[in-house]
Short mmCIF file of C-alpha atoms and ligand atoms in Angstrom, two decimals:
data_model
loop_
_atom_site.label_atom_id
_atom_site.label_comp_id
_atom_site.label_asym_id
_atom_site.label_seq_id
_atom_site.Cartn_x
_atom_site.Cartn_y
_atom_site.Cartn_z
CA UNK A 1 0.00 0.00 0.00
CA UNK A 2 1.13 3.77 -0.31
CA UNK A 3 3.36 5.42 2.12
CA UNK A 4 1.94 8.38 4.07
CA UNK A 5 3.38 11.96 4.10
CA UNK A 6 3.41 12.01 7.68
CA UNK A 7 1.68 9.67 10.48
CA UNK A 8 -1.23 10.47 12.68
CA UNK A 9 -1.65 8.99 15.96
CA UNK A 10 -5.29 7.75 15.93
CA UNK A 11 -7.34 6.01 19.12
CA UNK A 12 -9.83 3.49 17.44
CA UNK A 13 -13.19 2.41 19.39
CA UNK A 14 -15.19 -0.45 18.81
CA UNK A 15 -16.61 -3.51 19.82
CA UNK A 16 -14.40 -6.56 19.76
CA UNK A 17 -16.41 -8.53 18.72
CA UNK A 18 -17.43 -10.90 16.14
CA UNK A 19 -20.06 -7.86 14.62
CA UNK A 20 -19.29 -6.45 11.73
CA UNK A 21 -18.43 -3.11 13.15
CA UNK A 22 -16.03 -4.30 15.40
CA UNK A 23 -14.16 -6.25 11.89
CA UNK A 24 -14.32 -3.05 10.02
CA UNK A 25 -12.87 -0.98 12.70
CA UNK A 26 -10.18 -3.28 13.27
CA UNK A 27 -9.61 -3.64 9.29
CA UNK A 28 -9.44 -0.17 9.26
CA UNK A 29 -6.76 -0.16 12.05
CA UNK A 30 -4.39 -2.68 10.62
CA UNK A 31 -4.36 -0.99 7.19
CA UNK A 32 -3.63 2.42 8.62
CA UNK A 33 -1.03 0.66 11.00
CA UNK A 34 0.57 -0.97 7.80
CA UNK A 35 0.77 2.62 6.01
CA UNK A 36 2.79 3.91 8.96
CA UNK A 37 0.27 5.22 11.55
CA UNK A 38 -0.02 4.47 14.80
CA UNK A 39 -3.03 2.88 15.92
CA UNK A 40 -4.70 2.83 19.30
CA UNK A 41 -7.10 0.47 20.00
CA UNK A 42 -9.29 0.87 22.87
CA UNK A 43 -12.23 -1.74 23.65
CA UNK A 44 -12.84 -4.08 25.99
CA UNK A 45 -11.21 -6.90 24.71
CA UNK A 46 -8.90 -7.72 22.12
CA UNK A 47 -10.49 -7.60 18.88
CA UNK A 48 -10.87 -10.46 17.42
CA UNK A 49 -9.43 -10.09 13.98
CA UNK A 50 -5.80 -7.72 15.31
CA UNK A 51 -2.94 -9.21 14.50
CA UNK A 52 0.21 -7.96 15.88
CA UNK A 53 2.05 -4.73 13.98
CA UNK A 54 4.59 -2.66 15.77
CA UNK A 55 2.35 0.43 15.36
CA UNK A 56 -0.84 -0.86 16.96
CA UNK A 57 -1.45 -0.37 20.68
CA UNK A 58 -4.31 -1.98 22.50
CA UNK A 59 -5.52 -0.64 25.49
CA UNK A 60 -8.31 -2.44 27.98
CA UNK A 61 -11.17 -0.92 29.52
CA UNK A 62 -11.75 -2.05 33.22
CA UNK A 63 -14.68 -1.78 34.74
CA UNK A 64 -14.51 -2.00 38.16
CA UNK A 65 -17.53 -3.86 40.28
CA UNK A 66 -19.29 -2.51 43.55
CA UNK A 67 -21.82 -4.24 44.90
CA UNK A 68 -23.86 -0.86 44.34
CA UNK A 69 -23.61 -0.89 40.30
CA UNK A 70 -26.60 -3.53 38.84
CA UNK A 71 -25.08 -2.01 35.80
CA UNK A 72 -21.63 -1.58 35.91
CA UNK A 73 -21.25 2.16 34.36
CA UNK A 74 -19.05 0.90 30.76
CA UNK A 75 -19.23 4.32 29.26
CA UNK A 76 -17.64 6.28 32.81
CA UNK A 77 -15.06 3.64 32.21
CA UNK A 78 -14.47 3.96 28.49
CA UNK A 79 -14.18 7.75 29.06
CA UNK A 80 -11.95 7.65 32.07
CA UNK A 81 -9.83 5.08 29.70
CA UNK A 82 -9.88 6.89 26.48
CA UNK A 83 -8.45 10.41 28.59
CA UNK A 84 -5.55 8.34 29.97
CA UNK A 85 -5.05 7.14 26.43
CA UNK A 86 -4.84 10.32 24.62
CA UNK A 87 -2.91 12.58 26.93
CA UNK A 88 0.16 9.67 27.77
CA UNK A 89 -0.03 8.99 24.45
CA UNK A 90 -0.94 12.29 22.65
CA UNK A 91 -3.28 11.26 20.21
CA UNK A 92 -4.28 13.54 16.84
CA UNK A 93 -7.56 12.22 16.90
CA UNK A 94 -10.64 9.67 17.76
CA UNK A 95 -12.11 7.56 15.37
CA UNK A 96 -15.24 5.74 16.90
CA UNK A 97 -17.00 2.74 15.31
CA UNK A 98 -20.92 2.59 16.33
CA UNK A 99 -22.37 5.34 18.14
CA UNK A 100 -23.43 3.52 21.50
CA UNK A 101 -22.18 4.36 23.64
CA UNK A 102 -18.99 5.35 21.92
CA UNK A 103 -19.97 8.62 20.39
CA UNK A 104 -21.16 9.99 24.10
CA UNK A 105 -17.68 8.91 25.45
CA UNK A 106 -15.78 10.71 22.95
CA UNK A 107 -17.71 14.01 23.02
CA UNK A 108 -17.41 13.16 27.00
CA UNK A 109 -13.53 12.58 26.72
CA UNK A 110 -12.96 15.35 24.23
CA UNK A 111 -14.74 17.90 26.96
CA UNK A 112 -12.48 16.84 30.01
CA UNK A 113 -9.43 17.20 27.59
CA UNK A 114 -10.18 20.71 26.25
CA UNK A 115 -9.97 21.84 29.97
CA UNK A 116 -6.87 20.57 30.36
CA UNK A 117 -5.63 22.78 27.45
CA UNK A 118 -5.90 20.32 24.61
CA UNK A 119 -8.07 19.68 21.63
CA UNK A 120 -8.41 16.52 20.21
CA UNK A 121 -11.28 15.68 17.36
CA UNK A 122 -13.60 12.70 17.23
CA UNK A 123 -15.09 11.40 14.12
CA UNK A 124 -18.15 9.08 14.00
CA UNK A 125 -18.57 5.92 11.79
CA UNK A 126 -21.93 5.20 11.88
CA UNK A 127 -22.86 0.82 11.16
CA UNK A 128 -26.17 -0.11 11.33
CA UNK A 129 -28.26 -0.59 14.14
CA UNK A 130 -26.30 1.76 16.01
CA UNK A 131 -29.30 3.98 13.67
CA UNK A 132 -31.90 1.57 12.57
CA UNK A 133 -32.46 -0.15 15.56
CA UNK A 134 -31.30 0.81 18.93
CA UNK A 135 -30.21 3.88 18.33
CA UNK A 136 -33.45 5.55 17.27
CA UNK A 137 -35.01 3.94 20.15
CA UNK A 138 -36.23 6.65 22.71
CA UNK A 139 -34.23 5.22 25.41
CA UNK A 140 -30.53 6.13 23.61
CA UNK A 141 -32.08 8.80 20.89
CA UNK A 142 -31.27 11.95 22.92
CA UNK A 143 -27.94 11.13 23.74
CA UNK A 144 -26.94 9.80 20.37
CA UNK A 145 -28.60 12.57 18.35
CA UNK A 146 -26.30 14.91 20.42
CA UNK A 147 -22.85 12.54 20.29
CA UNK A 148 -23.80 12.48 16.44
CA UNK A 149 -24.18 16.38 16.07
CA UNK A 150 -21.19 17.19 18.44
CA UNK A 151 -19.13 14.64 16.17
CA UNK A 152 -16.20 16.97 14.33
CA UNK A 153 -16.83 14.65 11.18
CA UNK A 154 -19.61 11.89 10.34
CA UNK A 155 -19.60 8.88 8.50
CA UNK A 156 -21.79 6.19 7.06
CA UNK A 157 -21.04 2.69 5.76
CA UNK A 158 -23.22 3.07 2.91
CA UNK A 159 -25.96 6.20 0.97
CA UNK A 160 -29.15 3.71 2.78
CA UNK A 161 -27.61 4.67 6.50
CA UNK A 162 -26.54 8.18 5.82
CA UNK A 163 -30.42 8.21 4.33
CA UNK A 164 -31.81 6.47 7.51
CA UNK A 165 -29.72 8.50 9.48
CA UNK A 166 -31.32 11.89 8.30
CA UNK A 167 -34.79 10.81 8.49
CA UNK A 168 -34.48 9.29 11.89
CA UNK A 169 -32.44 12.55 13.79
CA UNK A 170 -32.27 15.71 13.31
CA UNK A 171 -28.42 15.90 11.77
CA UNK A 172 -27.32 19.08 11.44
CA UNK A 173 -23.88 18.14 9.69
CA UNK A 174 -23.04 16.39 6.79
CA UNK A 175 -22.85 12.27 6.45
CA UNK A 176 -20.18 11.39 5.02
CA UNK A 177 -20.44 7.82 3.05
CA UNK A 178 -17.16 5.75 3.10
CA UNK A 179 -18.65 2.04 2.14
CA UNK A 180 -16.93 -0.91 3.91
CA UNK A 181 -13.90 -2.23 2.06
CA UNK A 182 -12.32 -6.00 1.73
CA UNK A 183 -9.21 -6.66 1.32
CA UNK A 184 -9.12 -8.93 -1.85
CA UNK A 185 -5.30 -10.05 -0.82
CA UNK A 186 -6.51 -11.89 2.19
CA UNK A 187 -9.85 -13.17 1.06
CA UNK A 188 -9.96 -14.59 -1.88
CA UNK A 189 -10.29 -18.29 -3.53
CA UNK A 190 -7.89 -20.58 -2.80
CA UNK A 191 -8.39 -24.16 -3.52
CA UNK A 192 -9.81 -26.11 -0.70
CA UNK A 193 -10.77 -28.87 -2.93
CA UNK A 194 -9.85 -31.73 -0.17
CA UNK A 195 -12.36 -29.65 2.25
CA UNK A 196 -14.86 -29.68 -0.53
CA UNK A 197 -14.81 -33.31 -0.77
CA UNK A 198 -15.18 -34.32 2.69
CA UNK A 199 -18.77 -31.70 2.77
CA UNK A 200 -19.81 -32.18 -0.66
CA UNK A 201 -18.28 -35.95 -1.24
CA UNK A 202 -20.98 -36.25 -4.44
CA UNK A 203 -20.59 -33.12 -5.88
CA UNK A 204 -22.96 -30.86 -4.12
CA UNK A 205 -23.22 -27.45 -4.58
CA UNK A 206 -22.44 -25.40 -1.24
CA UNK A 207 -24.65 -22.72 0.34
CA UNK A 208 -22.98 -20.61 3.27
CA UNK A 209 -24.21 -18.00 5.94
CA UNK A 210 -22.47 -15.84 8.15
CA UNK A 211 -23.71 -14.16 10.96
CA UNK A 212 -24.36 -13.26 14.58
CA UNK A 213 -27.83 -15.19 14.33
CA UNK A 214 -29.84 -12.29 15.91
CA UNK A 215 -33.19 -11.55 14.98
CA UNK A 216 -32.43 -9.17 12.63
CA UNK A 217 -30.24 -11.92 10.11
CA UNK A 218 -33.41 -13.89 10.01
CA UNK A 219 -31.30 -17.06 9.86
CA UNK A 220 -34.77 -19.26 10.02
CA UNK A 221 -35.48 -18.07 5.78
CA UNK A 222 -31.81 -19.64 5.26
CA UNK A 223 -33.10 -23.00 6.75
CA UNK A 224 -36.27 -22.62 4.89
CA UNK A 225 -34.77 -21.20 1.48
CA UNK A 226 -32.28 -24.40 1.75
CA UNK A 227 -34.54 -26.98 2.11
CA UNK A 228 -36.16 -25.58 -1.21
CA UNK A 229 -33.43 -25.27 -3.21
CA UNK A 230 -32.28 -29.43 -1.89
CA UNK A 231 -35.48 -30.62 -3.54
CA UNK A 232 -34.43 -29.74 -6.86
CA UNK A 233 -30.73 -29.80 -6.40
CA UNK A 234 -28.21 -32.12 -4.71
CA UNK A 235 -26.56 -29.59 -1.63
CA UNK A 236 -25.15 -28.76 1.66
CA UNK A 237 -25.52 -25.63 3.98
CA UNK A 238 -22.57 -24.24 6.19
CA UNK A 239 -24.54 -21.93 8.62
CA UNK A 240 -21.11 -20.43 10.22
CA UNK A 241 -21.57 -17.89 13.51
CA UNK A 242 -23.06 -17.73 16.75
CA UNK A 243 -26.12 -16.32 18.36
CA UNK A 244 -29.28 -16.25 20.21
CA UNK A 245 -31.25 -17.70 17.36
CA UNK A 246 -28.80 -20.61 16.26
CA UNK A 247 -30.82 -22.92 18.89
CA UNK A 248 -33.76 -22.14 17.15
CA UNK A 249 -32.38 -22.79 13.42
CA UNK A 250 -30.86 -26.11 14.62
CA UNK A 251 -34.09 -26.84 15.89
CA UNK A 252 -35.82 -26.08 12.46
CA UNK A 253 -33.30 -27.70 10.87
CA UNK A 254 -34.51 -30.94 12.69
CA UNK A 255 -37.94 -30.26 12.51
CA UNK A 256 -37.73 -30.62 8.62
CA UNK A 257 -35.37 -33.76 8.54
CA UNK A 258 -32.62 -31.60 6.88
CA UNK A 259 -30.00 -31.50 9.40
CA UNK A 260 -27.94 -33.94 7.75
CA UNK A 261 -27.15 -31.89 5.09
CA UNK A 262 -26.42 -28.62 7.45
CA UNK A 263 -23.23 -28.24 9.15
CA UNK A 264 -23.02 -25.39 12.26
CA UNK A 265 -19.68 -24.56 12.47
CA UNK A 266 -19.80 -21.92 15.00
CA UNK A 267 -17.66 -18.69 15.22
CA UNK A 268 -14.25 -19.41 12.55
CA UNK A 269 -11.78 -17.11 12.06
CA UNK A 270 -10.33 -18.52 8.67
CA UNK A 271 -13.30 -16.95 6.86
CA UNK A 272 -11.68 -17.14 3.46
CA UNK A 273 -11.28 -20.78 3.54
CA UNK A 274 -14.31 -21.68 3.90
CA UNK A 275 -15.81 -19.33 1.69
CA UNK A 276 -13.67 -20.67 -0.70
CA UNK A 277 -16.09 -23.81 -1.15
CA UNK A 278 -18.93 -21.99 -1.55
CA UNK A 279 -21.30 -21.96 -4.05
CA UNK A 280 -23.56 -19.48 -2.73
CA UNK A 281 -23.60 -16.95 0.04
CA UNK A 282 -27.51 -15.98 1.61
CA UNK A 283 -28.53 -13.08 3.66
CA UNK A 284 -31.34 -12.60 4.17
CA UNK A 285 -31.90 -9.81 6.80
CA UNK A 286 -34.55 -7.76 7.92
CA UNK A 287 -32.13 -4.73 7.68
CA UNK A 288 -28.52 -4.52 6.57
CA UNK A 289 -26.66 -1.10 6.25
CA UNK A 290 -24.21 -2.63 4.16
CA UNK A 291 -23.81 -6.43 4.80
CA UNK A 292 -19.94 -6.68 4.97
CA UNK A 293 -19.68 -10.28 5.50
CA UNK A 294 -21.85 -10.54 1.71
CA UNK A 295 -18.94 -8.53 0.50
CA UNK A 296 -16.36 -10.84 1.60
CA UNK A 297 -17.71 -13.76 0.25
CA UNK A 298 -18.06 -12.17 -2.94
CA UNK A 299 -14.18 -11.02 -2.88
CA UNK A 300 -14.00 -14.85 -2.59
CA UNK A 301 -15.84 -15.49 -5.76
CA UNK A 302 -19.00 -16.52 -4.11
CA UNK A 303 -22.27 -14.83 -5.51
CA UNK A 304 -24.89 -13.49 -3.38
CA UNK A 305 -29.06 -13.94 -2.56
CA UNK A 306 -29.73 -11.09 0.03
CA UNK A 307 -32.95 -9.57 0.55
CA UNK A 308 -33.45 -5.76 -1.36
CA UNK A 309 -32.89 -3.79 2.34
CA UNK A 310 -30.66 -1.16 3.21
CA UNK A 311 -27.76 -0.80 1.64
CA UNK A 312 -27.90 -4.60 0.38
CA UNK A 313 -28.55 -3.38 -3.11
CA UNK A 314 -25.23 -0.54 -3.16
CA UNK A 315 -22.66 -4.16 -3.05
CA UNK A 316 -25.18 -6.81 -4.40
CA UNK A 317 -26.50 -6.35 -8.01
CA UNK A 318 -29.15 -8.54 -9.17
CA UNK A 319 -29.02 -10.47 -11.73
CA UNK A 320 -25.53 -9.63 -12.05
CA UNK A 321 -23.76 -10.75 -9.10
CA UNK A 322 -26.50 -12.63 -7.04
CA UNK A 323 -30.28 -11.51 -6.46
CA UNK A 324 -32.34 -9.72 -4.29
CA UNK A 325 -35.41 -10.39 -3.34
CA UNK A 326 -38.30 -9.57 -0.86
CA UNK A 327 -37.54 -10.18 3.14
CA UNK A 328 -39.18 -13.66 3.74
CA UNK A 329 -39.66 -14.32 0.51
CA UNK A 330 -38.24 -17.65 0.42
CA UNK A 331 -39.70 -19.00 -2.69
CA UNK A 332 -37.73 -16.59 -4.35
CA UNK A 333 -34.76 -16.99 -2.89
CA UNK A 334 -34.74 -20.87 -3.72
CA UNK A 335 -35.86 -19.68 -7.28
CA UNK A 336 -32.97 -17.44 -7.33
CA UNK A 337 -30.73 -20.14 -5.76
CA UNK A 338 -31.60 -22.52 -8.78
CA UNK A 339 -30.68 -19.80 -11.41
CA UNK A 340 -27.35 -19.52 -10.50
CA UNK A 341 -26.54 -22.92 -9.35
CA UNK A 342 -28.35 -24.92 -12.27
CA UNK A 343 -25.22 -25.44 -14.31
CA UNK A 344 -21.57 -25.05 -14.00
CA UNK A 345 -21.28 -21.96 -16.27
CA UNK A 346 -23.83 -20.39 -15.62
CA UNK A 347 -22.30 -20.47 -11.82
CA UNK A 348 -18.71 -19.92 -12.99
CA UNK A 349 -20.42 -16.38 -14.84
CA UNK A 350 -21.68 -15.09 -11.42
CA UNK A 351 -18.69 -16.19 -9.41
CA UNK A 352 -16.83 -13.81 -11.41
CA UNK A 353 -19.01 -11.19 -11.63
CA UNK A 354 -19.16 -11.31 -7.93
CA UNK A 355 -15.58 -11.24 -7.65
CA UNK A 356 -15.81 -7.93 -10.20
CA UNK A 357 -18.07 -6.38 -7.88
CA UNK A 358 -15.77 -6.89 -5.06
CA UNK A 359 -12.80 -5.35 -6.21
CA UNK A 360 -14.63 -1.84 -6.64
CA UNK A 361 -14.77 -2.17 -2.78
CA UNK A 362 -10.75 -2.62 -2.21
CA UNK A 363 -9.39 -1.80 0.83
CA UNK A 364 -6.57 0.11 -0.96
CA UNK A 365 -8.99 2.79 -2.54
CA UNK A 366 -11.19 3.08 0.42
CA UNK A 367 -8.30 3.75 3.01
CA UNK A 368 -7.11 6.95 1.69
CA UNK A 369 -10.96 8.28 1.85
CA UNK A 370 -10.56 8.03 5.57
CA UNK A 371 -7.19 9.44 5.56
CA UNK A 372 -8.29 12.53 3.62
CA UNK A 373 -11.17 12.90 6.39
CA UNK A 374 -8.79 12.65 9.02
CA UNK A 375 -6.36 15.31 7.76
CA UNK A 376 -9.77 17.63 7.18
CA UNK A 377 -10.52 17.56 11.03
CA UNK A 378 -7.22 17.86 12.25
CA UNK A 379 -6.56 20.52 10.13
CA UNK A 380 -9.83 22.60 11.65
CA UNK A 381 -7.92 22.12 14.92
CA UNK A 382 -4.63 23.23 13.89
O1 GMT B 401 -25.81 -6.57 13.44
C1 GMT B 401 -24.77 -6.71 12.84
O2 GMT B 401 -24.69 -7.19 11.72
C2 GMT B 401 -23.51 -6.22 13.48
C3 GMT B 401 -23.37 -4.81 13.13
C4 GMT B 401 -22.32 -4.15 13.93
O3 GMT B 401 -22.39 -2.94 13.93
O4 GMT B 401 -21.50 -4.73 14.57
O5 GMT B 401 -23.16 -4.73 11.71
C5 GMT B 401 -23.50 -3.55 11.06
O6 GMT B 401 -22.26 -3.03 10.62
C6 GMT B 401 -21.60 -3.77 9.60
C7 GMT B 401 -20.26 -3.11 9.29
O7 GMT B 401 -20.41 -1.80 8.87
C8 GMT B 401 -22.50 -3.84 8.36
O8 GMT B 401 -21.86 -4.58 7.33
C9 GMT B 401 -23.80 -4.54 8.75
O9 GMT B 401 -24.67 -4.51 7.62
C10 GMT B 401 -24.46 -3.80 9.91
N1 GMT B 401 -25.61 -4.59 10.38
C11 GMT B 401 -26.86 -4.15 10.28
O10 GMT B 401 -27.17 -3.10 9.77
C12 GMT B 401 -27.91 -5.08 10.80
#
């Protein structure tokens, strides 16, 4: 990747976790670490996808108990961490990945430091339900209308969010949209022919989900979609993830004599591998601001059946490198299913098509966007 003109010294919040937020922030991270910036993470726990680089710092939030605290207070914490972090450290700048409650803590953090005679700017990346679904909820909407507005620079994974966004709070800044990005070095086929075998042993095409299995993934339409598309063609589902509704799908996976043919493989780390022997990638959620994990299968040459929400239809094109279709609308989606997977070519067309789409989303073009941004706000400061 390109070398930097200078390097910024940038404190990163997130969650750590498995969520697609929490991947894109740390994505983000390493890329800006390997251009020469130094990168402060600060979360709870490690996140799960940083890998060591001499230029990334990670720095744990403690909460500490009392028998007083029913809900220990994460967001004093986080705060209390994040001023420690940037004065010992003397950070140029905040970048903070979902706005619960990580917006509040910045505008929080910024505050105490001004009074101690510095300024240091906080930029928003707005992800999903951070908007859609908690946010907007009266319980957070005050606080993260304000966090939002007091934000020195906004962003949105994709137009649908920075849309939602507007017609959900009263924003009185500009959204800025910076999609999500993949990095087409690390995810990509490879040939995992031997795994193939043992899953598919007579040829069967592969269908794959990734999730958290909330609600909002509607992981019971991929059971239901899949035991459609095995009555007209020989195949195997790789539901890969955890969550509170995985119970539930293994149940109706059961229930309809299918689970044979349906491996549950948990939370994996080696995502390109296995989306390497897929056929197929469904998603079909209730609401998706961009649906990064969609993009990464299609980086590894896997075309996509979402459902036509949120920003599903900025990455997924239909009829070009997947479908969309209707949310619940299984029929379709099995229809869909059988349209790409019916012959070889036909499936070889949309694998590369997919793969097309994927590289307009490169992690090399989308970094400097946020680079650019960053150099705006500090310069405001300066
Ligand atoms: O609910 C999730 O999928 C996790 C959530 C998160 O913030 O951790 O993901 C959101 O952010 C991702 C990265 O920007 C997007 O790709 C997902 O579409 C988005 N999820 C939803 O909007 C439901």
């Amino acid at each position: 990747m390109q070398q930097i003109l200078y390097a910024l010294k940038i404190g990163i919040v997130c969650y750590p976790t498995f969520g697609g937020s929490g991947v894109l922030a740390t994505e983000l991270g390493m890329a800006l670490s390997e251009k020469g910036h130094e990168i402060h993470f600060i979360s709870y726990q490690p996140p799960v996808r940083l890998n060591f680089h001499p230029n990334i710092y990670y720095h744990e939030v403690t909460v500490q108990h009392y028998p007083l605290f029913d809900f220990p207070p994460y967001e004093t914490a986080l705060t209390s961490t994040l001023v420690h972090v940037i004065l010992s450290n003397n950070l140029d700048l905040l970048h903070v990945h979902y706005a619960i409650p990580h917006a509040s803590a910045a505008y929080f953090a910024r505050e105490i430091i001004r009074q101690k005679g510095k300024d240091i700017p906080y930029i928003t990346t707005l992800h999903g339900t951070d908007i859609t679904l908690v946010g907007k909820d009266p319980t957070y909407a005050p606080v993260v209308t304000f966090s939002i507005n007091q934000s020195d620079a906004i962003t949105a994974v994709s137009q649908n969010l920075a849309d939602e966004t507007y017609k959900n709070f009263k924003i009185e800044k500009d959204i800025k949209v910076i999609h999500n990005f993949v990095d087409t070095q690390r995810f990509q086929q490879s040939n995992k022919d031997h795994f193939k075998k043992m899953l598919a042993p007579n040829g069967e095409r592969i269908l794959a989900h990734v999730s958290n299995f909330r609600k909002v993934k509607r992981v019971e339409d991929v059971i239901k979609m899949f035991e459609k598309v095995r009555q007209q063609l020989p195949s195997k589902l790789l539901m890969i993830g955890d969550g509170p509704e995985r119970q539930n799908a293994e149940e109706i996976s059961r229930h309809l004599s299918i689970c044979n043919d349906i491996r549950f493989l948990g939370k994996q780390e080696q995502m390109d591998e296995i989306l390497s022997i897929a056929d197929l990638f469904v998603l079909p959620s209730q609401y998706e601001s961009f649906g990064l994990s969609a993009l990464e299968a299609m980086a590894c040459a896997v075309p996509v059946i979402s459902t036509n929400v949120g920003g599903l239809p900025e990455i997924n094109i239909h009829g070009d490198t997947g479908f969309l279709s209707d949310v619940g609308d299984t029929d379709a989606m099995a229809q869909y299913a059988w349209e790409i997977l019916k012959d070889d070519s036909t499936l070889q067309a949309y694998k590369q098509r997919a793969l097309a789409q994927a590289r307009r989303f490169e992690k090399k073009d989308i970094i400097p966007q946020y680079e650019t941004l960053y150099e705006s706000v500090i310069a405001k400061y300066a």
